[in-house]
Amino acid sequence: MRSGKVSDGDVEEGELLDESTNEEDLGICVYLLVGLAYLLVAFTFPFSLCVCIKMVQEYERAVIFRMGRLLPGGAKGPGIFFILPCIDNYVKVDLRTISFDVPPQEILTKDSVTVAVDAVVYYRVFNPTVSITNVENYQRSTRLLAATTLRNVLGTKTLQDLLAERENISAQMQSSLDEATDPWGVKVERVEIKDVRLPMQLQRAMAAEAEAAREARAKVIAAEGEQNASRALKEAADVISQSPAALQLRYLQTLNMISAEKNSTIIFPLPIDLISSLVKSD
């Protein structure tokens, strides 16, 4: 007498048989609907060509679904392709490079400075089938990911790095975005940081710091000039002291320079010998 107990192996075998039966039934239904669609096209020929024949441009591809399933063979196009009415639908995918602006992001840098940064991203679809089947909306997903990546990358940089190393930051963002969007069939070609807006108080502080640095450099340059001039005057005085006639010539040259200008200056020249005798008598 056979026992009524059912083993686990029997249960698993029954489930597999049910699944295979369902797959066979689903396949028969699909074949039946496809055959009816072909009959409909044949009965309504040539009017059915207006519905069945589609066209995509050189820069577009068509991803075709039949009864909700992706057709083998990849995306169709460019040019003309054929679909069956009622059971086929298709999605066009643009392969051209697309650009979009990342909205300004309020970012706290590594040195605790709040800045507003915006960027522009260039990307294109390199696999139309994957971009439709692996992600709901590849355009919206790429935009959101770009904004998040911008915040994450700039949050690890100081304000000085952000202002001085834009090219390196753009390359790092492009690499991160390209790696993240590769499973979506999207290739990020370029990322550029457009503008970095600082708070007004920080702008005033940086302007005051730059002005103070310029004034300090100007004072240093003026001091070095005075030092060089004093050395030149000392050397000139040493040369003049060696020849008394040179001092007289310099005195006459100064009088000539003053008299050459059109002014009302009155000059009373005094002999150098008289002044020197008075100095010696004292």
Tab-separated table of N, CA, C and O in Angstrom, residues 99-103 119-121 143 194:
chain	number	residue	atom	x	y	z
A	99	SER	N	23.779	67.581	-23.726
A	99	SER	CA	24.360	68.393	-22.657
A	99	SER	C	23.253	68.929	-21.766
A	99	SER	O	22.134	69.184	-22.217
A	100	PHE	N	23.579	69.114	-20.494
A	100	PHE	CA	22.625	69.697	-19.547
A	100	PHE	C	23.405	70.410	-18.447
A	100	PHE	O	24.567	70.093	-18.172
A	101	ASP	N	22.742	71.388	-17.861
A	101	ASP	CA	23.322	72.161	-16.767
A	101	ASP	C	22.963	71.524	-15.431
A	101	ASP	O	21.794	71.223	-15.169
A	102	VAL	N	23.964	71.337	-14.600
A	102	VAL	CA	23.719	70.877	-13.236
A	102	VAL	C	23.289	72.088	-12.412
A	102	VAL	O	23.982	73.108	-12.396
A	103	PRO	N	22.151	72.037	-11.738
A	103	PRO	CA	21.694	73.201	-10.958
A	103	PRO	C	22.729	73.589	-9.909
A	103	PRO	O	23.503	72.737	-9.428
A	119	ALA	N	27.691	73.237	-12.855
A	119	ALA	CA	28.536	72.598	-13.866
A	119	ALA	C	27.684	72.245	-15.076
A	119	ALA	O	26.458	72.387	-15.071
A	120	VAL	N	28.360	71.791	-16.134
A	120	VAL	CA	27.696	71.321	-17.351
A	120	VAL	C	28.274	69.948	-17.690
A	120	VAL	O	29.481	69.715	-17.541
A	121	VAL	N	27.399	69.027	-18.099
A	121	VAL	CA	27.770	67.640	-18.366
A	121	VAL	C	27.395	67.303	-19.809
A	121	VAL	O	26.303	67.657	-20.271
A	143	ARG	N	21.119	63.013	-14.732
A	143	ARG	CA	21.088	64.361	-14.143
A	143	ARG	C	21.197	64.299	-12.623
A	143	ARG	O	21.972	65.050	-12.011
A	194	LYS	N	31.258	75.386	-14.257
A	194	LYS	CA	30.966	76.674	-14.879
A	194	LYS	C	31.316	77.846	-13.970
A	194	LYS	O	32.033	78.756	-14.356
